[in-house]
């Protein structure tokens, strides 16, 4: 019994020694773990930075092309019409600009005045008669020899030259109206674009609601610019 007690005593002492050894090993392990964690953290940070750089590089490459084509292109089209009635009104002018998806690159395309009959011009509403006469568009329409088909072909050639194999999105202000007229009078041009439209009037309407303070600042800056312009004219 005594021998057993002594044996257990020895085991107990050994246990204490083991505890101390285990404690020292635990501290060392914790230090190693902390060191490894720091290394892993730094490695992770470096890896994250490297990944970010790679992603940025890929994004930049996706918007550049050796052939000069515009990546994720937006085709901005603006039409002048005799009115907004798709059943009777006609296209008087079409202008086109292409940008890449980031608006970092742009190229101006055709700006074409289309020949229409004097009758269609005489049937315009009062606003269109006044506006188009003041800008000189009415007279240029009467002098033009460009048909709607000619204009459509020129714009299609311009778009295909710069967008390559990418699918362009049609963009503009209240562009859905222009799209309706393109579908009727320039269907081959309209067929280039998918149903997704980039309408900046919608974006503006949302910005006014989401950032009303910025709108107020914009009005103040514009008012100040007008005042400075008037002062410079008087001088």
mmCIF file of C-alpha atoms in Angstrom, residues 153-234:
data_model
loop_
_atom_site.group_PDB
_atom_site.id
_atom_site.type_symbol
_atom_site.label_atom_id
_atom_site.label_comp_id
_atom_site.label_asym_id
_atom_site.label_seq_id
_atom_site.Cartn_x
_atom_site.Cartn_y
_atom_site.Cartn_z
ATOM 1 C CA UNK A 153 -26.601 52.894 -93.007
ATOM 2 C CA UNK A 154 -24.016 55.488 -91.959
ATOM 3 C CA UNK A 155 -24.801 55.125 -88.257
ATOM 4 C CA UNK A 156 -24.760 51.313 -88.459
ATOM 5 C CA UNK A 157 -21.326 51.388 -90.136
ATOM 6 C CA UNK A 158 -20.025 53.736 -87.443
ATOM 7 C CA UNK A 159 -21.354 51.598 -84.594
ATOM 8 C CA UNK A 160 -20.008 48.339 -86.021
ATOM 9 C CA UNK A 161 -16.599 49.914 -86.574
ATOM 10 C CA UNK A 162 -16.166 50.820 -82.908
ATOM 11 C CA UNK A 163 -18.013 48.190 -80.874
ATOM 12 C CA UNK A 164 -16.520 45.073 -82.447
ATOM 13 C CA UNK A 165 -18.116 41.872 -81.195
ATOM 14 C CA UNK A 166 -19.498 43.441 -77.997
ATOM 15 C CA UNK A 167 -23.224 44.068 -77.612
ATOM 16 C CA UNK A 168 -23.790 47.835 -77.302
ATOM 17 C CA UNK A 169 -26.477 49.382 -75.143
ATOM 18 C CA UNK A 170 -28.524 52.276 -76.463
ATOM 19 C CA UNK A 171 -28.227 55.314 -74.194
ATOM 20 C CA UNK A 172 -29.645 58.815 -74.050
ATOM 21 C CA UNK A 173 -32.159 61.166 -72.478
ATOM 22 C CA UNK A 174 -35.677 59.673 -72.482
ATOM 23 C CA UNK A 175 -34.154 57.252 -74.964
ATOM 24 C CA UNK A 176 -37.214 55.002 -75.056
ATOM 25 C CA UNK A 177 -38.902 57.582 -77.326
ATOM 26 C CA UNK A 178 -35.949 57.626 -79.725
ATOM 27 C CA UNK A 179 -35.929 53.826 -79.677
ATOM 28 C CA UNK A 180 -39.570 53.734 -80.803
ATOM 29 C CA UNK A 181 -38.763 55.961 -83.786
ATOM 30 C CA UNK A 182 -35.673 53.902 -84.627
ATOM 31 C CA UNK A 183 -37.749 50.725 -84.600
ATOM 32 C CA UNK A 184 -40.210 52.238 -87.070
ATOM 33 C CA UNK A 185 -37.976 54.229 -89.425
ATOM 34 C CA UNK A 186 -34.523 52.652 -88.920
ATOM 35 C CA UNK A 187 -35.287 49.039 -87.953
ATOM 36 C CA UNK A 188 -31.871 47.651 -88.917
ATOM 37 C CA UNK A 189 -30.169 50.125 -86.590
ATOM 38 C CA UNK A 190 -32.651 49.404 -83.794
ATOM 39 C CA UNK A 191 -31.996 45.671 -84.178
ATOM 40 C CA UNK A 192 -28.384 46.141 -83.042
ATOM 41 C CA UNK A 193 -29.511 47.000 -79.520
ATOM 42 C CA UNK A 194 -31.036 44.708 -76.865
ATOM 43 C CA UNK A 195 -34.157 45.661 -74.907
ATOM 44 C CA UNK A 196 -32.020 47.076 -72.063
ATOM 45 C CA UNK A 197 -31.818 50.876 -72.374
ATOM 46 C CA UNK A 198 -29.608 53.304 -70.450
ATOM 47 C CA UNK A 199 -31.940 56.238 -69.809
ATOM 48 C CA UNK A 200 -30.151 59.135 -68.118
ATOM 49 C CA UNK A 201 -33.449 60.866 -67.357
ATOM 50 C CA UNK A 202 -34.249 57.952 -65.026
ATOM 51 C CA UNK A 203 -30.844 58.260 -63.370
ATOM 52 C CA UNK A 204 -31.360 61.998 -62.903
ATOM 53 C CA UNK A 205 -34.810 61.458 -61.392
ATOM 54 C CA UNK A 206 -33.357 59.001 -58.864
ATOM 55 C CA UNK A 207 -30.411 61.264 -57.993
ATOM 56 C CA UNK A 208 -32.783 64.152 -57.291
ATOM 57 C CA UNK A 209 -34.688 61.937 -54.856
ATOM 58 C CA UNK A 210 -31.694 60.245 -53.271
ATOM 59 C CA UNK A 211 -29.348 63.251 -53.083
ATOM 60 C CA UNK A 212 -31.557 66.376 -52.756
ATOM 61 C CA UNK A 213 -28.777 68.377 -51.077
ATOM 62 C CA UNK A 214 -26.480 67.844 -54.049
ATOM 63 C CA UNK A 215 -29.215 69.130 -56.346
ATOM 64 C CA UNK A 216 -29.462 72.318 -54.264
ATOM 65 C CA UNK A 217 -25.679 72.751 -54.407
ATOM 66 C CA UNK A 218 -25.831 72.305 -58.173
ATOM 67 C CA UNK A 219 -28.455 75.053 -58.486
ATOM 68 C CA UNK A 220 -26.326 77.380 -56.347
ATOM 69 C CA UNK A 221 -23.189 76.716 -58.407
ATOM 70 C CA UNK A 222 -25.102 77.248 -61.651
ATOM 71 C CA UNK A 223 -26.611 80.503 -60.357
ATOM 72 C CA UNK A 224 -23.171 81.738 -59.320
ATOM 73 C CA UNK A 225 -21.732 80.823 -62.727
ATOM 74 C CA UNK A 226 -24.490 82.800 -64.474
ATOM 75 C CA UNK A 227 -23.851 85.805 -62.219
ATOM 76 C CA UNK A 228 -20.115 85.706 -62.985
ATOM 77 C CA UNK A 229 -20.841 85.408 -66.699
ATOM 78 C CA UNK A 230 -23.174 88.444 -66.599
ATOM 79 C CA UNK A 231 -20.571 90.462 -64.655
ATOM 80 C CA UNK A 232 -17.888 89.591 -67.214
ATOM 81 C CA UNK A 233 -20.195 90.682 -70.056
ATOM 82 C CA UNK A 234 -20.859 94.044 -68.405
#
